Amino acid sequence: MDIRLAITGAQIITGSDPTPVSAGTILIGADGRIAAVGPSQAVPVPADAPTLSANGMTLLPGLIDGHVHITWDKSLYTAYSSKDYRTRLLLRDPERQLVRAAQYAQLALAGGVTTLRDCGADDFTVLALRDAIAAGQLLGPRILACGRPVTTTAGHIYSDWGVDTADEVRKAVRSLAGRGVDFVKLIVSGGTTTPGTNITHSQYTLEEVRAAVQDAHRLGLQVVAHAISTDSIRLSAEAGIDTIEHCSWIGADPRTTVTDTTAVEWMVRNDVRVDHAIIPRPYLFPDESGAGRTAEDEWWLSMLRVRWPFLHYMRAQGVTVFVGTDAAFGPWPGTECWPGFQEMARAIEILVRWAEFTPMDAILAATREAARALRLDSEVGTVAAGKRADLILLAANPLQDIRALRRPEMVFRDGKLVARRGQLVLPGAQDTSTTA
């Protein structure tokens, strides 16, 4: 077999085994897939194979960000009137959005994200970017995209496409399928960034959500639900939505958190996955950001302190939880990229720091479990023979300090080195150094 690269001596977090391989070797084939992986003594390296010595380092699957908006930027999220909001949406320039999306996608890749799911845009610009990256015309992560979300007139992120009845929902799903989307995004509740929407109640009925699910599944597409209110979460789970985004459990009083075990039962029954799509805001890292907490920050934190323990209950019942950053919504002071497209590591840290996940479970939520939720597990998400060689190499051990994920030494996509120490490696400039 023609081996493109052998990486030797690294601790390997495969994602398939409960414990890592302490000193392993991985062989990457010329086709960009993993040819072999295991303890170094069990994986002989061909004499003519280019070899990278990674002694003392950690190798793991590339990260999967389950929730981003790569065409958007901070101008959308400043406080302004509903009229201004719609005007800005309608007047957004698609050419500028495409350039912005390419930049953000590459920033995510340099940060270790080899696959991302774009959960809503103003139009179908992201599909062009997705296809260009897949064709090798542009360096970037693998992209799944939904194009325009399906929302009600005057609903969350509404612009000029209101979808208000079960029949209109079916027509919208078919229209999106015809445009070549990878999944359908359904806005089931209001949202905090859209003035005038109701964040405490569902904006669709059970019949309407079921219409979306039935027609999308008939066409081979998943349906992803924006659902932050408790009733919208329950309704989405009962309707058989594929993944629920945010899952914030906001009660009828918007400043309360109301969890619901019946909704969890529906999740288990219908195999509904939950995306812990949370913005890594500075108030969650006060020792680093130096930022104090506002009254709003304290409110959000009080609600999160109820949600996080409930995540463990959900997982114990059999609900899969994975990770998203909601990038384009969240700043991190002092970074070159305002919206947070290099903050996937911090989103994972939140699970460890606040939600009391083990480092291994948090890593799995951003790799194996995310791949399963996105139906990509036959291709990515674990380090196994036959899978695509989407990998990140770290200088430190994230099982000892999860912050090691912030600083990937190397990022590989389809077996090719695409980033080194936060900088992209352009095609034709592959580094063949024998040490990392």
GROMACS .gro file of C-alpha atoms in nm:
model
  436
    1MET     CA    1   0.000   0.000   0.000
    2ASP     CA    2   0.119   0.351  -0.083
    3ILE     CA    3   0.163   0.534   0.249
    4ARG     CA    4   0.151   0.913   0.244
    5LEU     CA    5   0.265   0.954   0.605
    6ALA     CA    6   0.338   0.753   0.918
    7ILE     CA    7   0.299   0.925   1.255
    8THR     CA    8   0.480   0.739   1.530
    9GLY     CA    9   0.512   0.750   1.908
   10ALA     CA   10   0.203   0.957   1.989
   11GLN     CA   11  -0.061   0.888   2.247
   12ILE     CA   12  -0.366   0.821   2.030
   13ILE     CA   13  -0.720   0.896   2.146
   14THR     CA   14  -0.904   0.679   1.897
   15GLY     CA   15  -1.257   0.763   2.010
   16SER     CA   16  -1.343   0.394   1.981
   17ASP     CA   17  -1.158   0.267   2.286
   18PRO     CA   18  -1.215   0.382   2.646
   19THR     CA   19  -0.842   0.430   2.698
   20PRO     CA   20  -0.592   0.584   2.456
   21VAL     CA   21  -0.309   0.399   2.288
   22SER     CA   22  -0.012   0.506   2.498
   23ALA     CA   23   0.252   0.499   2.223
   24GLY     CA   24   0.095   0.438   1.888
   25THR     CA   25   0.151   0.456   1.516
   26ILE     CA   26  -0.089   0.560   1.245
   27LEU     CA   27  -0.039   0.502   0.874
   28ILE     CA   28  -0.212   0.741   0.635
   29GLY     CA   29  -0.268   0.612   0.284
   30ALA     CA   30  -0.230   0.806  -0.038
   31ASP     CA   31  -0.611   0.814  -0.059
   32GLY     CA   32  -0.628   1.026   0.256
   33ARG     CA   33  -0.770   0.745   0.467
   34ILE     CA   34  -0.624   0.569   0.767
   35ALA     CA   35  -0.451   0.251   0.655
   36ALA     CA   36  -0.362   0.122   1.002
   37VAL     CA   37  -0.355   0.239   1.363
   38GLY     CA   38  -0.247   0.079   1.687
   39PRO     CA   39   0.040   0.031   1.930
   40SER     CA   40   0.370   0.101   1.755
   41GLN     CA   41   0.493  -0.254   1.804
   42ALA     CA   42   0.185  -0.382   1.619
   43VAL     CA   43   0.194  -0.140   1.325
   44PRO     CA   44   0.511  -0.176   1.117
   45VAL     CA   45   0.610   0.129   0.915
   46PRO     CA   46   0.710   0.065   0.553
   47ALA     CA   47   1.076   0.149   0.495
   48ASP     CA   48   0.999   0.408   0.229
   49ALA     CA   49   0.715   0.584   0.416
   50PRO     CA   50   0.763   0.949   0.517
   51THR     CA   51   0.759   0.942   0.896
   52LEU     CA   52   0.667   1.202   1.156
   53SER     CA   53   0.798   1.138   1.507
   54ALA     CA   54   0.540   1.250   1.763
   55ASN     CA   55   0.683   1.113   2.086
   56GLY     CA   56   0.516   1.271   2.388
   57MET     CA   57   0.235   1.422   2.181
   58THR     CA   58  -0.135   1.335   2.155
   59LEU     CA   59  -0.320   1.251   1.834
   60LEU     CA   60  -0.699   1.253   1.817
   61PRO     CA   61  -0.981   1.290   1.563
   62GLY     CA   62  -1.040   1.630   1.408
   63LEU     CA   63  -1.299   1.833   1.594
   64ILE     CA   64  -1.656   1.866   1.466
   65ASP     CA   65  -1.834   2.194   1.537
   66GLY     CA   66  -2.202   2.107   1.522
   67HIS     CA   67  -2.338   2.460   1.507
   68VAL     CA   68  -2.198   2.767   1.332
   69HIS     CA   69  -2.315   3.051   1.106
   70ILE     CA   70  -2.017   3.122   0.885
   71THR     CA   71  -2.169   3.392   0.665
   72TRP     CA   72  -2.273   3.616   0.952
   73ASP     CA   73  -2.081   3.866   1.159
   74LYS     CA   74  -2.125   4.083   1.465
   75SER     CA   75  -2.322   4.357   1.289
   76LEU     CA   76  -2.628   4.134   1.295
   77TYR     CA   77  -2.629   4.102   1.672
   78THR     CA   78  -2.605   4.461   1.789
   79ALA     CA   79  -2.921   4.594   1.948
   80TYR     CA   80  -3.154   4.761   1.704
   81SER     CA   81  -3.521   4.771   1.615
   82SER     CA   82  -3.712   4.495   1.441
   83LYS     CA   83  -3.741   4.710   1.131
   84ASP     CA   84  -3.367   4.769   1.125
   85TYR     CA   85  -3.307   4.400   1.177
   86ARG     CA   86  -3.510   4.298   0.872
   87THR     CA   87  -3.364   4.575   0.661
   88ARG     CA   88  -3.012   4.463   0.741
   89LEU     CA   89  -3.098   4.105   0.659
   90LEU     CA   90  -3.250   4.200   0.325
   91LEU     CA   91  -2.959   4.424   0.230
   92ARG     CA   92  -2.677   4.190   0.325
   93ASP     CA   93  -2.431   4.156   0.042
   94PRO     CA   94  -2.391   3.789  -0.066
   95GLU     CA   95  -2.050   3.849  -0.225
   96ARG     CA   96  -1.913   3.986   0.101
   97GLN     CA   97  -2.076   3.701   0.288
   98LEU     CA   98  -1.897   3.447   0.071
   99VAL     CA   99  -1.558   3.607   0.139
  100ARG     CA  100  -1.635   3.625   0.510
  101ALA     CA  101  -1.746   3.263   0.518
  102ALA     CA  102  -1.424   3.147   0.352
  103GLN     CA  103  -1.219   3.338   0.609
  104TYR     CA  104  -1.416   3.200   0.902
  105ALA     CA  105  -1.403   2.844   0.768
  106GLN     CA  106  -1.025   2.864   0.742
  107LEU     CA  107  -0.994   3.008   1.092
  108ALA     CA  108  -1.196   2.715   1.223
  109LEU     CA  109  -0.975   2.470   1.034
  110ALA     CA  110  -0.657   2.624   1.176
  111GLY     CA  111  -0.811   2.580   1.521
  112GLY     CA  112  -0.859   2.205   1.473
  113VAL     CA  113  -1.214   2.194   1.334
  114THR     CA  114  -1.207   1.961   1.034
  115THR     CA  115  -1.587   1.941   0.995
  116LEU     CA  116  -1.849   2.202   1.069
  117ARG     CA  117  -2.224   2.228   1.029
  118ASP     CA  118  -2.359   2.565   0.918
  119CYS     CA  119  -2.697   2.603   1.085
  120GLY     CA  120  -2.843   2.895   0.898
  121ALA     CA  121  -2.764   3.173   0.655
  122ASP     CA  122  -2.949   3.445   0.467
  123ASP     CA  123  -2.927   3.254   0.140
  124PHE     CA  124  -2.742   2.964  -0.022
  125THR     CA  125  -2.393   3.114  -0.039
  126VAL     CA  126  -2.255   2.850   0.197
  127LEU     CA  127  -2.343   2.575  -0.050
  128ALA     CA  128  -2.104   2.728  -0.303
  129LEU     CA  129  -1.829   2.738  -0.040
  130ARG     CA  130  -1.906   2.380   0.064
  131ASP     CA  131  -1.874   2.260  -0.294
  132ALA     CA  132  -1.555   2.457  -0.362
  133ILE     CA  133  -1.385   2.307  -0.057
  134ALA     CA  134  -1.506   1.957  -0.146
  135ALA     CA  135  -1.367   2.001  -0.499
  136GLY     CA  136  -1.028   2.107  -0.365
  137GLN     CA  137  -1.058   2.461  -0.501
  138LEU     CA  138  -1.025   2.612  -0.156
  139LEU     CA  139  -0.872   2.501   0.172
  140GLY     CA  140  -1.127   2.452   0.448
  141PRO     CA  141  -1.312   2.211   0.673
  142ARG     CA  142  -1.580   1.973   0.551
  143ILE     CA  143  -1.907   2.166   0.555
  144LEU     CA  144  -2.267   2.060   0.600
  145ALA     CA  145  -2.511   2.340   0.521
  146CYS     CA  146  -2.886   2.405   0.538
  147GLY     CA  147  -2.902   2.731   0.346
  148ARG     CA  148  -3.196   2.933   0.470
  149PRO     CA  149  -3.370   2.820   0.788
  150VAL     CA  150  -3.743   2.755   0.786
  151THR     CA  151  -3.917   3.003   1.016
  152THR     CA  152  -4.256   3.165   1.058
  153THR     CA  153  -4.352   3.512   0.945
  154ALA     CA  154  -4.210   3.744   1.213
  155GLY     CA  155  -4.033   3.445   1.368
  156HIS     CA  156  -3.674   3.409   1.483
  157ILE     CA  157  -3.429   3.519   1.206
  158TYR     CA  158  -3.721   3.597   0.975
  159SER     CA  159  -3.633   3.805   0.670
  160ASP     CA  160  -3.871   3.768   0.376
  161TRP     CA  161  -3.960   3.397   0.374
  162GLY     CA  162  -4.239   3.317   0.616
  163VAL     CA  163  -4.344   2.952   0.635
  164ASP     CA  164  -4.665   2.932   0.836
  165THR     CA  165  -4.866   2.614   0.774
  166ALA     CA  166  -4.800   2.243   0.746
  167ASP     CA  167  -4.840   2.259   0.368
  168GLU     CA  168  -4.601   2.554   0.348
  169VAL     CA  169  -4.353   2.363   0.562
  170ARG     CA  170  -4.364   2.067   0.322
  171LYS     CA  171  -4.316   2.296   0.024
  172ALA     CA  172  -4.023   2.468   0.198
  173VAL     CA  173  -3.855   2.134   0.270
  174ARG     CA  174  -3.892   2.029  -0.094
  175SER     CA  175  -3.758   2.363  -0.215
  176LEU     CA  176  -3.453   2.330   0.010
  177ALA     CA  177  -3.393   1.974  -0.105
  178GLY     CA  178  -3.401   2.099  -0.462
  179ARG     CA  179  -3.131   2.352  -0.379
  180GLY     CA  180  -2.901   2.074  -0.257
  181VAL     CA  181  -2.891   2.139   0.117
  182ASP     CA  182  -2.747   1.878   0.353
  183PHE     CA  183  -3.021   1.914   0.614
  184VAL     CA  184  -3.319   2.132   0.705
  185LYS     CA  185  -3.306   2.384   0.989
  186LEU     CA  186  -3.646   2.447   1.149
  187ILE     CA  187  -3.687   2.739   1.388
  188VAL     CA  188  -3.927   2.591   1.641
  189SER     CA  189  -3.907   2.865   1.906
  190GLY     CA  190  -3.826   3.234   1.920
  191GLY     CA  191  -3.470   3.349   1.969
  192THR     CA  192  -3.288   3.593   2.193
  193THR     CA  193  -3.123   3.778   1.903
  194THR     CA  194  -3.442   3.855   1.710
  195PRO     CA  195  -3.639   4.144   1.861
  196GLY     CA  196  -4.007   4.075   1.911
  197THR     CA  197  -4.000   3.695   1.903
  198ASN     CA  198  -4.129   3.482   2.188
  199ILE     CA  199  -3.851   3.279   2.349
  200THR     CA  200  -4.085   3.102   2.591
  201HIS     CA  201  -4.313   2.921   2.345
  202SER     CA  202  -4.304   2.721   2.025
  203GLN     CA  203  -4.378   2.908   1.703
  204TYR     CA  204  -4.479   2.587   1.523
  205THR     CA  205  -4.739   2.325   1.612
  206LEU     CA  206  -4.669   1.956   1.649
  207GLU     CA  207  -4.845   1.893   1.317
  208GLU     CA  208  -4.623   2.147   1.140
  209VAL     CA  209  -4.300   2.008   1.286
  210ARG     CA  210  -4.406   1.655   1.196
  211ALA     CA  211  -4.472   1.772   0.840
  212ALA     CA  212  -4.112   1.893   0.818
  213VAL     CA  213  -3.972   1.572   0.965
  214GLN     CA  214  -4.179   1.340   0.747
  215ASP     CA  215  -4.101   1.511   0.420
  216ALA     CA  216  -3.734   1.570   0.497
  217HIS     CA  217  -3.683   1.208   0.598
  218ARG     CA  218  -3.860   1.096   0.283
  219LEU     CA  219  -3.599   1.295   0.090
  220GLY     CA  220  -3.308   1.161   0.296
  221LEU     CA  221  -3.248   1.481   0.491
  222GLN     CA  222  -3.215   1.538   0.863
  223VAL     CA  223  -3.415   1.808   1.039
  224VAL     CA  224  -3.242   2.027   1.296
  225ALA     CA  225  -3.453   2.226   1.543
  226HIS     CA  226  -3.369   2.557   1.703
  227ALA     CA  227  -3.555   2.503   2.030
  228ILE     CA  228  -3.483   2.700   2.346
  229SER     CA  229  -3.817   2.693   2.527
  230THR     CA  230  -3.923   2.385   2.720
  231ASP     CA  231  -4.244   2.338   2.521
  232SER     CA  232  -4.057   2.367   2.189
  233ILE     CA  233  -3.803   2.108   2.305
  234ARG     CA  234  -4.077   1.865   2.405
  235LEU     CA  235  -4.266   1.922   2.081
  236SER     CA  236  -3.951   1.873   1.871
  237ALA     CA  237  -3.861   1.552   2.048
  238GLU     CA  238  -4.212   1.413   2.010
  239ALA     CA  239  -4.211   1.499   1.639
  240GLY     CA  240  -3.890   1.303   1.586
  241ILE     CA  241  -3.652   1.590   1.504
  242ASP     CA  242  -3.300   1.460   1.443
  243THR     CA  243  -3.107   1.709   1.654
  244ILE     CA  244  -3.216   1.980   1.895
  245GLU     CA  245  -2.998   2.289   1.905
  246HIS     CA  246  -2.934   2.477   2.230
  247CYS     CA  247  -3.198   2.288   2.431
  248SER     CA  248  -3.210   2.572   2.684
  249TRP     CA  249  -3.520   2.465   2.882
  250ILE     CA  250  -3.655   2.821   2.913
  251GLY     CA  251  -3.986   2.820   3.099
  252ALA     CA  252  -4.300   3.028   3.053
  253ASP     CA  253  -4.123   3.289   3.261
  254PRO     CA  254  -3.817   3.365   3.046
  255ARG     CA  255  -3.597   3.398   3.353
  256THR     CA  256  -3.662   3.044   3.469
  257THR     CA  257  -3.525   2.707   3.366
  258VAL     CA  258  -3.784   2.428   3.353
  259THR     CA  259  -3.649   2.083   3.266
  260ASP     CA  260  -3.884   1.812   3.142
  261THR     CA  261  -3.830   1.438   3.184
  262THR     CA  262  -4.116   1.360   2.944
  263ALA     CA  263  -3.929   1.544   2.671
  264VAL     CA  264  -3.623   1.331   2.748
  265GLU     CA  265  -3.835   1.017   2.713
  266TRP     CA  266  -3.936   1.134   2.365
  267MET     CA  267  -3.571   1.201   2.281
  268VAL     CA  268  -3.477   0.846   2.374
  269ARG     CA  269  -3.777   0.695   2.193
  270ASN     CA  270  -3.710   0.889   1.872
  271ASP     CA  271  -3.328   0.887   1.888
  272VAL     CA  272  -3.310   1.265   1.910
  273ARG     CA  273  -2.957   1.404   1.963
  274VAL     CA  274  -2.886   1.728   2.151
  275ASP     CA  275  -2.631   1.987   2.044
  276HIS     CA  276  -2.488   2.170   2.344
  277ALA     CA  277  -2.448   2.476   2.123
  278ILE     CA  278  -2.319   2.734   2.365
  279ILE     CA  279  -2.125   3.052   2.305
  280PRO     CA  280  -1.792   3.048   2.494
  281ARG     CA  281  -1.852   3.390   2.642
  282PRO     CA  282  -1.584   3.557   2.855
  283TYR     CA  283  -1.793   3.541   3.175
  284LEU     CA  284  -1.747   3.163   3.167
  285PHE     CA  285  -1.369   3.214   3.182
  286PRO     CA  286  -1.332   3.501   3.432
  287ASP     CA  287  -0.980   3.406   3.536
  288GLU     CA  288  -0.862   3.455   3.177
  289SER     CA  289  -1.081   3.724   3.029
  290GLY     CA  290  -1.058   3.967   3.317
  291ALA     CA  291  -1.419   4.051   3.242
  292GLY     CA  292  -1.664   4.105   3.522
  293ARG     CA  293  -2.013   3.959   3.508
  294THR     CA  294  -2.307   4.176   3.418
  295ALA     CA  295  -2.654   4.119   3.559
  296GLU     CA  296  -2.744   3.946   3.233
  297ASP     CA  297  -2.436   3.725   3.261
  298GLU     CA  298  -2.539   3.623   3.612
  299TRP     CA  299  -2.889   3.543   3.486
  300TRP     CA  300  -2.757   3.321   3.209
  301LEU     CA  301  -2.517   3.150   3.447
  302SER     CA  302  -2.793   3.079   3.697
  303MET     CA  303  -2.994   2.911   3.421
  304LEU     CA  304  -2.695   2.717   3.294
  305ARG     CA  305  -2.628   2.584   3.643
  306VAL     CA  306  -2.966   2.414   3.622
  307ARG     CA  307  -2.917   2.290   3.265
  308TRP     CA  308  -2.572   2.139   3.310
  309PRO     CA  309  -2.664   1.879   3.576
  310PHE     CA  310  -2.967   1.788   3.365
  311LEU     CA  311  -2.729   1.705   3.077
  312HIS     CA  312  -2.598   1.419   3.289
  313TYR     CA  313  -2.953   1.295   3.349
  314MET     CA  314  -3.020   1.309   2.975
  315ARG     CA  315  -2.701   1.119   2.895
  316ALA     CA  316  -2.780   0.860   3.161
  317GLN     CA  317  -3.116   0.801   2.991
  318GLY     CA  318  -2.939   0.744   2.658
  319VAL     CA  319  -2.949   1.086   2.491
  320THR     CA  320  -2.643   1.169   2.281
  321VAL     CA  321  -2.495   1.513   2.353
  322PHE     CA  322  -2.252   1.679   2.115
  323VAL     CA  323  -2.089   2.023   2.085
  324GLY     CA  324  -2.133   2.344   1.888
  325THR     CA  325  -2.002   2.697   1.931
  326ASP     CA  326  -2.282   2.897   1.768
  327ALA     CA  327  -1.992   3.090   1.617
  328ALA     CA  328  -2.075   3.431   1.474
  329PHE     CA  329  -2.261   3.501   1.796
  330GLY     CA  330  -1.977   3.502   2.046
  331PRO     CA  331  -1.679   3.729   2.104
  332TRP     CA  332  -1.356   3.654   2.280
  333PRO     CA  333  -1.154   3.963   2.375
  334GLY     CA  334  -0.822   4.008   2.201
  335THR     CA  335  -0.872   3.750   1.927
  336GLU     CA  336  -0.837   3.838   1.562
  337CYS     CA  337  -1.169   3.672   1.484
  338TRP     CA  338  -1.450   3.848   1.666
  339PRO     CA  339  -1.725   3.590   1.622
  340GLY     CA  340  -1.541   3.298   1.783
  341PHE     CA  341  -1.456   3.065   1.497
  342GLN     CA  342  -1.144   2.948   1.680
  343GLU     CA  343  -1.324   2.885   2.007
  344MET     CA  344  -1.426   2.521   1.964
  345ALA     CA  345  -1.167   2.426   2.225
  346ARG     CA  346  -1.331   2.656   2.478
  347ALA     CA  347  -1.675   2.512   2.397
  348ILE     CA  348  -1.532   2.172   2.489
  349GLU     CA  349  -1.371   2.317   2.801
  350ILE     CA  350  -1.710   2.441   2.918
  351LEU     CA  351  -1.829   2.081   2.939
  352VAL     CA  352  -1.534   1.997   3.164
  353ARG     CA  353  -1.514   2.319   3.362
  354TRP     CA  354  -1.884   2.377   3.425
  355ALA     CA  355  -2.083   2.068   3.326
  356GLU     CA  356  -1.843   1.823   3.497
  357PHE     CA  357  -1.779   1.603   3.196
  358THR     CA  358  -1.457   1.407   3.206
  359PRO     CA  359  -1.201   1.530   2.952
  360MET     CA  360  -1.248   1.208   2.755
  361ASP     CA  361  -1.628   1.244   2.745
  362ALA     CA  362  -1.598   1.607   2.637
  363ILE     CA  363  -1.359   1.513   2.356
  364LEU     CA  364  -1.592   1.234   2.244
  365ALA     CA  365  -1.882   1.482   2.237
  366ALA     CA  366  -1.682   1.690   1.987
  367THR     CA  367  -1.570   1.395   1.775
  368ARG     CA  368  -1.739   1.054   1.784
  369GLU     CA  369  -2.079   1.165   1.914
  370ALA     CA  370  -2.092   1.463   1.681
  371ALA     CA  371  -2.009   1.241   1.384
  372ARG     CA  372  -2.290   1.004   1.480
  373ALA     CA  373  -2.537   1.289   1.520
  374LEU     CA  374  -2.446   1.431   1.180
  375ARG     CA  375  -2.450   1.085   1.015
  376LEU     CA  376  -2.082   1.111   0.929
  377ASP     CA  377  -1.959   0.833   1.155
  378SER     CA  378  -1.873   0.603   0.864
  379GLU     CA  379  -1.621   0.864   0.750
  380VAL     CA  380  -1.494   1.067   1.046
  381GLY     CA  381  -1.518   1.103   1.424
  382THR     CA  382  -1.282   0.825   1.529
  383VAL     CA  383  -0.928   0.718   1.448
  384ALA     CA  384  -0.983   0.384   1.276
  385ALA     CA  385  -0.867   0.201   0.966
  386GLY     CA  386  -1.073   0.303   0.665
  387LYS     CA  387  -1.183   0.638   0.809
  388ARG     CA  388  -1.073   0.968   0.661
  389ALA     CA  389  -0.752   1.092   0.821
  390ASP     CA  390  -0.900   1.403   0.981
  391LEU     CA  391  -0.667   1.444   1.277
  392ILE     CA  392  -0.519   1.694   1.518
  393LEU     CA  393  -0.183   1.659   1.689
  394LEU     CA  394  -0.131   1.828   2.026
  395ALA     CA  395   0.190   1.900   2.213
  396ALA     CA  396   0.023   1.836   2.551
  397ASN     CA  397  -0.220   1.579   2.685
  398PRO     CA  398  -0.583   1.702   2.684
  399LEU     CA  399  -0.684   1.424   2.922
  400GLN     CA  400  -0.466   1.593   3.183
  401ASP     CA  401  -0.542   1.952   3.081
  402ILE     CA  402  -0.830   2.004   2.840
  403ARG     CA  403  -0.686   2.345   2.749
  404ALA     CA  404  -0.429   2.163   2.534
  405LEU     CA  405  -0.696   2.160   2.262
  406ARG     CA  406  -0.651   2.535   2.216
  407ARG     CA  407  -0.310   2.494   2.057
  408PRO     CA  408  -0.299   2.225   1.787
  409GLU     CA  409   0.053   2.165   1.663
  410MET     CA  410  -0.078   2.015   1.341
  411VAL     CA  411  -0.415   1.969   1.175
  412PHE     CA  412  -0.470   1.708   0.904
  413ARG     CA  413  -0.770   1.689   0.674
  414ASP     CA  414  -0.804   1.384   0.448
  415GLY     CA  415  -0.448   1.297   0.542
  416LYS     CA  416  -0.299   1.627   0.430
  417LEU     CA  417  -0.134   1.873   0.664
  418VAL     CA  418  -0.356   2.182   0.647
  419ALA     CA  419  -0.248   2.384   0.951
  420ARG     CA  420   0.052   2.408   1.179
  421ARG     CA  421   0.053   2.605   1.504
  422GLY     CA  422  -0.248   2.807   1.404
  423GLN     CA  423  -0.132   2.887   1.051
  424LEU     CA  424  -0.270   2.733   0.733
  425VAL     CA  425  -0.040   2.515   0.523
  426LEU     CA  426  -0.133   2.576   0.162
  427PRO     CA  427  -0.143   2.296  -0.096
  428GLY     CA  428   0.202   2.239  -0.240
  429ALA     CA  429   0.369   2.355   0.080
  430GLN     CA  430   0.335   2.032   0.275
  431ASP     CA  431   0.585   2.007   0.560
  432THR     CA  432   0.773   1.677   0.554
  433SER     CA  433   0.972   1.736   0.873
  434THR     CA  434   1.044   1.419   1.064
  435THR     CA  435   0.947   1.574   1.398
  436ALA     CA  436   0.649   1.777   1.503
   0.00000   0.00000   0.00000
